[in-house]
CSV table of C-alpha atoms and ligand atoms in Angstrom, one decimal:
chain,number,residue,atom,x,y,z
A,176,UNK,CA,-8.1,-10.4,0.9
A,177,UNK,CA,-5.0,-11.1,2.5
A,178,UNK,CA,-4.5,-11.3,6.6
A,179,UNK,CA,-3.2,-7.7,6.9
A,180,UNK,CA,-6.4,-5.8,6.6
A,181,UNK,CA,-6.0,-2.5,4.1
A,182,UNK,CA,-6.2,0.5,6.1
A,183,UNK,CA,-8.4,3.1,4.8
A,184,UNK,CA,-9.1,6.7,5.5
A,185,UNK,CA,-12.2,8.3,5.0
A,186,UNK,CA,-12.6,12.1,5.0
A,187,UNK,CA,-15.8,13.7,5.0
A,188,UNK,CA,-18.0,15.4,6.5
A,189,UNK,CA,-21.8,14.4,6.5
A,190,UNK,CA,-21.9,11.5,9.1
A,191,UNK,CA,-24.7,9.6,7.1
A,192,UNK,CA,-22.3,9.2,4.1
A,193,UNK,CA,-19.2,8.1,7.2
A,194,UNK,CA,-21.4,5.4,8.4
A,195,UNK,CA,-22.5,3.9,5.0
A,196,UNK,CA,-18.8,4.1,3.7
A,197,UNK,CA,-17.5,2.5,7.4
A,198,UNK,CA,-20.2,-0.3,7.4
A,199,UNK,CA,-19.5,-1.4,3.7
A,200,UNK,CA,-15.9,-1.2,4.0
A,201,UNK,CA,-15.6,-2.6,7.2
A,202,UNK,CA,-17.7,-5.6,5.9
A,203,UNK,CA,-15.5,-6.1,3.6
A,204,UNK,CA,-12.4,-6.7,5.7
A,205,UNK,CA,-10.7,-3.4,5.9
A,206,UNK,CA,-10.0,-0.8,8.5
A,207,UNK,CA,-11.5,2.5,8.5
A,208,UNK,CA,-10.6,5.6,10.2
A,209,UNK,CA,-12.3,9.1,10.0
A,210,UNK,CA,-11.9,12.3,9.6
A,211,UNK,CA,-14.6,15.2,9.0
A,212,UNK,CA,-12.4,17.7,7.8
A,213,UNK,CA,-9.3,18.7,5.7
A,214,UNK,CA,-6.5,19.6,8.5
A,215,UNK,CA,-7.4,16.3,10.9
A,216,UNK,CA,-7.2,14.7,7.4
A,217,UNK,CA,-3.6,15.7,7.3
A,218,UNK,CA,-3.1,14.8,11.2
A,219,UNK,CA,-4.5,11.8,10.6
A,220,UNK,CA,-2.4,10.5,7.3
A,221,UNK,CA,0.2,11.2,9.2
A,222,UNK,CA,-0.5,9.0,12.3
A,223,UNK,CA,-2.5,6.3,11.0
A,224,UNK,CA,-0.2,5.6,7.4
A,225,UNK,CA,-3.5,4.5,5.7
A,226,UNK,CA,-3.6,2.5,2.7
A,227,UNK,CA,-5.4,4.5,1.0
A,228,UNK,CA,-8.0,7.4,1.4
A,229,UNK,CA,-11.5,8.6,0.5
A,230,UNK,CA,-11.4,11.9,0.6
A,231,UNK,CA,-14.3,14.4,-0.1
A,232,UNK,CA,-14.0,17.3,-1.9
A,233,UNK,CA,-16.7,19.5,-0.4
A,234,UNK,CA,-15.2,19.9,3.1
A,235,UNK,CA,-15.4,22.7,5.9
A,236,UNK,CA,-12.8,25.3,5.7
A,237,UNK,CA,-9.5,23.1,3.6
A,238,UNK,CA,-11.2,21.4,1.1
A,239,UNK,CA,-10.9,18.2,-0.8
A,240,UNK,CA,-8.4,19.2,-3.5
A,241,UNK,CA,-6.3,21.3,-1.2
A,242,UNK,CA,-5.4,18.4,1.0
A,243,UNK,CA,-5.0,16.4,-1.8
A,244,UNK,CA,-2.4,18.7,-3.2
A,245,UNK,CA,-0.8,18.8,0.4
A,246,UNK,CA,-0.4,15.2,0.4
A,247,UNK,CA,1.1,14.9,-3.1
A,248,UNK,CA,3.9,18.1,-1.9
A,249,UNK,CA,5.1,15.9,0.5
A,250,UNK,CA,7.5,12.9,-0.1
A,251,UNK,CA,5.9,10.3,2.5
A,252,UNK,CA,2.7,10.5,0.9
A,253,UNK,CA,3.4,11.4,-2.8
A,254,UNK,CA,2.4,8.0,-3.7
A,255,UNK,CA,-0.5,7.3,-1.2
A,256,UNK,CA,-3.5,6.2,-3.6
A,257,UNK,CA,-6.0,9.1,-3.0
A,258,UNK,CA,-10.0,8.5,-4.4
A,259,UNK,CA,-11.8,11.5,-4.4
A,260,UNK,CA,-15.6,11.6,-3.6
A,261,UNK,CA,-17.6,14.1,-4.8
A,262,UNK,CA,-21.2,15.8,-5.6
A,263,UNK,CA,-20.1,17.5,-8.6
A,264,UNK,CA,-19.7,15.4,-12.2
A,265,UNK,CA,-18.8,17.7,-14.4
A,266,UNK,CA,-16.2,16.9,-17.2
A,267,UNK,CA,-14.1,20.3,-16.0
A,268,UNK,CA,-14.3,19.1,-12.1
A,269,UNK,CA,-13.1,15.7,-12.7
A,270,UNK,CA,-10.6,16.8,-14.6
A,271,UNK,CA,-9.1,19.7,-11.8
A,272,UNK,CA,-9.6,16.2,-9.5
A,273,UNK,CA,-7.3,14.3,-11.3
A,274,UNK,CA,-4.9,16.8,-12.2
A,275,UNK,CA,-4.1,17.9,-8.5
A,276,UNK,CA,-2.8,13.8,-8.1
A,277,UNK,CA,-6.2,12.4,-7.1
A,278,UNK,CA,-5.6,8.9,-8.3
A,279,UNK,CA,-9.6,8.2,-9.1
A,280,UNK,CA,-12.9,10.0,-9.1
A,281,UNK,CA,-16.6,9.1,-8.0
A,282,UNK,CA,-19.4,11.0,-8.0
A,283,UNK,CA,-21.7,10.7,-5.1
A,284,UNK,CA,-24.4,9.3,-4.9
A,285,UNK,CA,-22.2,5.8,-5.8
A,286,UNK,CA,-23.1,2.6,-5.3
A,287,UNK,CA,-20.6,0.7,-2.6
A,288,UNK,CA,-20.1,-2.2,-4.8
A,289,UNK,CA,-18.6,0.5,-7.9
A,290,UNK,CA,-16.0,2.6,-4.7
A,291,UNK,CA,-15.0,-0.9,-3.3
A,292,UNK,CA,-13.5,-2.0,-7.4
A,293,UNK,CA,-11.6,1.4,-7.8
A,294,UNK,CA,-10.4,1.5,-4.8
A,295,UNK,CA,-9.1,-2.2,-5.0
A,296,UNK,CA,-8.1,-0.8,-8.3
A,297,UNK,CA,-5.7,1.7,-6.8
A,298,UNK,CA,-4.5,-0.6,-3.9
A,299,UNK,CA,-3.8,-3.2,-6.6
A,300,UNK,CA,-1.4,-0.5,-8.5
A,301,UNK,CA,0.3,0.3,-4.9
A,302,UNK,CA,0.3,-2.6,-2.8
A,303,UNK,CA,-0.3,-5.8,-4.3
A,304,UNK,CA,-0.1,-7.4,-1.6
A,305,UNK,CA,-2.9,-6.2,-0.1
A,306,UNK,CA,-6.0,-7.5,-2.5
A,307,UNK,CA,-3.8,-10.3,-4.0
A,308,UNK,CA,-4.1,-13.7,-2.8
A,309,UNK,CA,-1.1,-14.9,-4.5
A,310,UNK,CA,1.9,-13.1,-5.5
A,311,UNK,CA,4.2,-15.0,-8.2
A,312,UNK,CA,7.8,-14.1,-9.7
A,313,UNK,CA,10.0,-16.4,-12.0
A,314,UNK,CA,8.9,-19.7,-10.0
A,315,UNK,CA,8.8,-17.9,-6.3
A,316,UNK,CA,4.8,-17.8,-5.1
A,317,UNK,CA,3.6,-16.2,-2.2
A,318,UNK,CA,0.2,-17.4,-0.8
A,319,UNK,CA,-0.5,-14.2,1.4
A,320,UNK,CA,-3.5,-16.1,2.9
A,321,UNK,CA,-1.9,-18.5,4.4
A,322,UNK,CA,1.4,-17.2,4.7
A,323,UNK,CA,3.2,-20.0,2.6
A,324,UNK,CA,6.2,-19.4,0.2
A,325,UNK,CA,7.5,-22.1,-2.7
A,326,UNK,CA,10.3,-21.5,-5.0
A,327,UNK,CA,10.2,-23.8,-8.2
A,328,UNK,CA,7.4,-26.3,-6.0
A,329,UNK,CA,9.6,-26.3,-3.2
A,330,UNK,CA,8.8,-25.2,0.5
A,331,UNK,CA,10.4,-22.4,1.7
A,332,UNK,CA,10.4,-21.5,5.5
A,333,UNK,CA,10.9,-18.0,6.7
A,334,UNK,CA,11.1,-16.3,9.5
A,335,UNK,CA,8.4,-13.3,9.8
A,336,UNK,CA,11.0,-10.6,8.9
A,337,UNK,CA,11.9,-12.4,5.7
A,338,UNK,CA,9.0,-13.0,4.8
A,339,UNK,CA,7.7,-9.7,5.1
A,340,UNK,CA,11.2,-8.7,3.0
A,341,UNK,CA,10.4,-10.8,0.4
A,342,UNK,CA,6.6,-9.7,0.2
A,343,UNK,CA,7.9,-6.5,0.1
A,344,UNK,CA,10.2,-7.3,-3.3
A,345,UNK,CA,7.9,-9.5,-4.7
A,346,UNK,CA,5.1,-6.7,-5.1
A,347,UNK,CA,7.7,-4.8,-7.1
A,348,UNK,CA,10.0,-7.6,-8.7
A,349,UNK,CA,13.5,-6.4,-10.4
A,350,UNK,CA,13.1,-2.6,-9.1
A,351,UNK,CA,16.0,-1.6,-6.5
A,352,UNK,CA,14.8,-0.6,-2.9
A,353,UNK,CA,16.8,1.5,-0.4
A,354,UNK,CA,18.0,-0.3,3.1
A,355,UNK,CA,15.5,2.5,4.6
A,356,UNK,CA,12.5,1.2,1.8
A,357,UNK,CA,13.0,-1.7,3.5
A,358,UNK,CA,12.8,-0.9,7.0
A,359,UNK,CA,10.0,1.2,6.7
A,360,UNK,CA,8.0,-1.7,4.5
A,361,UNK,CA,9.1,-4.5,7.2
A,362,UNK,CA,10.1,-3.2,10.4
A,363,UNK,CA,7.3,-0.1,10.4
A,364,UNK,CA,8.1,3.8,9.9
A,365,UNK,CA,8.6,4.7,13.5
A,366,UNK,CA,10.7,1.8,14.7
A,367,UNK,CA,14.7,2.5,15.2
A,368,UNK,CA,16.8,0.1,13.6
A,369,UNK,CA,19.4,0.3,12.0
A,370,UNK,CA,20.4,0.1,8.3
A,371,UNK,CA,23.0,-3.1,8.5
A,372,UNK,CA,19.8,-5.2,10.4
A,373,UNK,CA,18.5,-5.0,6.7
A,374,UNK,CA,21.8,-6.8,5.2
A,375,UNK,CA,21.4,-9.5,8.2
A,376,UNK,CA,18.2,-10.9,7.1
A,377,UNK,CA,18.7,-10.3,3.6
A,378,UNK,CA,21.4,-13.0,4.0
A,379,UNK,CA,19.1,-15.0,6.1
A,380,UNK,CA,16.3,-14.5,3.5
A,381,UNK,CA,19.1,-15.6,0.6
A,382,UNK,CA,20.2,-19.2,2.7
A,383,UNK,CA,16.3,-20.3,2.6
A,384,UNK,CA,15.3,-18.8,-0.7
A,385,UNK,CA,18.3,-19.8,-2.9
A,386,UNK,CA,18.0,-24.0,-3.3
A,387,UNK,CA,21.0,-25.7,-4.6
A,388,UNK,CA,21.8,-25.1,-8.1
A,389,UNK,CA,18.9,-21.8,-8.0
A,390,UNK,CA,20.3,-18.6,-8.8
A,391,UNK,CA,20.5,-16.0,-6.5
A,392,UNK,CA,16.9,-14.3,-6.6
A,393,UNK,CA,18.5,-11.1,-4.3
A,394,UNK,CA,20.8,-8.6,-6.3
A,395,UNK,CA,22.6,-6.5,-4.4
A,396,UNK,CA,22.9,-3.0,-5.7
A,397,UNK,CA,26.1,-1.2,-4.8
A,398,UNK,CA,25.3,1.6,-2.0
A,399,UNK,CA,21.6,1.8,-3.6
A,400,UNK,CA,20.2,-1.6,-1.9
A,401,UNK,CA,18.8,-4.9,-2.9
A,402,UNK,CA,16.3,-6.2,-5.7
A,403,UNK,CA,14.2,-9.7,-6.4
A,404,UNK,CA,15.5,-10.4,-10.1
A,405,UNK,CA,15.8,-12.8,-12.0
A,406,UNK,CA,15.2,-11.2,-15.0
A,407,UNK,CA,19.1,-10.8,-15.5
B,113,LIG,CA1,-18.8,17.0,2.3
């Protein structure tokens, strides 16, 4: 598990189920919130940015699937990995779960051990970074538990914005992200800065990361942004 702890959400209702859930994840090394039903689920995803959340489907008043469906209509959180926990296992259920953009199903009762692999599943497919130790591209390895960086065996030293920049490309090598991706990934979703402080530590990032005779591991993509790749 890497030093940022994964930030989950769990919505549901019956407390005995919250406490198990909190206890087991927490003892695993991530951070829980709660919420016990479907509209502080919304309030909540929208002030906490989880990870990733647990959401029941038998809830009071706005149930499971219809805040699921709310999530997936909005763009902030069209991608959030969503689990959805539930009583019911039939065939027809699970497949109404998955179709309204849950991204996984479990059917209570589950054993903790089985909800802590999917959803290290799901957080694998959205944030490596998060359940990764090590993140490796064309010869450039990030060790995310100790917060070291090589490039063909060679040390690299960053500062903590670069590093978080590349972290940030290196969990989706060669695929273009915005200037505003890139703020919201490394300088948070509520902080002001502006657009051009992304191009200044993208050129800091390129003077450390770029050894003599290395090719440049940053493309820049005209008025779309920046990508790690080498694959050129
Ligand atoms: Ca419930």
């Amino acid at each position: 598990m890497s030093a940022d702890r994964p930030h989950i959400l769990v919505v549901e209702d019956e407390a005995p189920i919250v406490e198990l859930l909190r206890y087991n994840l927490e003892t695993s090394g991530y951070s829980v919130s709660v919420a016990t039903d479907g509209d502080e689920a919304l309030e909540r995803v929208a002030e906490d940015q989880p990870d990733a959340v647990l959401l029941d489907w038998m809830l009071p008043r706005k149930s499971g699937i219809e805040v699921c469906r709310e999530l997936r209509a909005k763009a902030g959180t069209r991608m959030l990995p969503i689990i959805l926990l539930t009583a019911r296992g039939e065939e027809a259920d699970r497949v109404r779960g998955l179709e309204t953009g849950a991204d996984d199903y479990i059917v209570k009762p589950f054993s903790p051990r089985e909800l802590e692999a999917r959803l290290k599943a799901v957080l694998r497919r959205s944030h490596p970074a998060l359940v990764e130790e090590k993140l490796e591209y064309q010869g450039i390895v990030i060790d995310l538990d100790r917060h070291r960086v090589s490039r063909n065996g060679r040390k690299v030293h960053l500062g903590p914005k670069e590093y978080r920049l590349l972290r940030t490309f290196m969990e989706r090598p060669t695929r273009v992200l915005t200037r505003a991706q890139l703020l919201d990934s490394v300088w948070g979703r509520d902080v002001h800065v502006e657009e051009r402080t992304v191009d200044v530590h993208i050129r800091r990032l390129r003077k450390v990361l770029n050894g003599e005779g290395e090719p440049d591991a940053i493309r820049t993509v005209r008025s779309g942004g920046y990508a790690l790749d080498l694959d050129r």
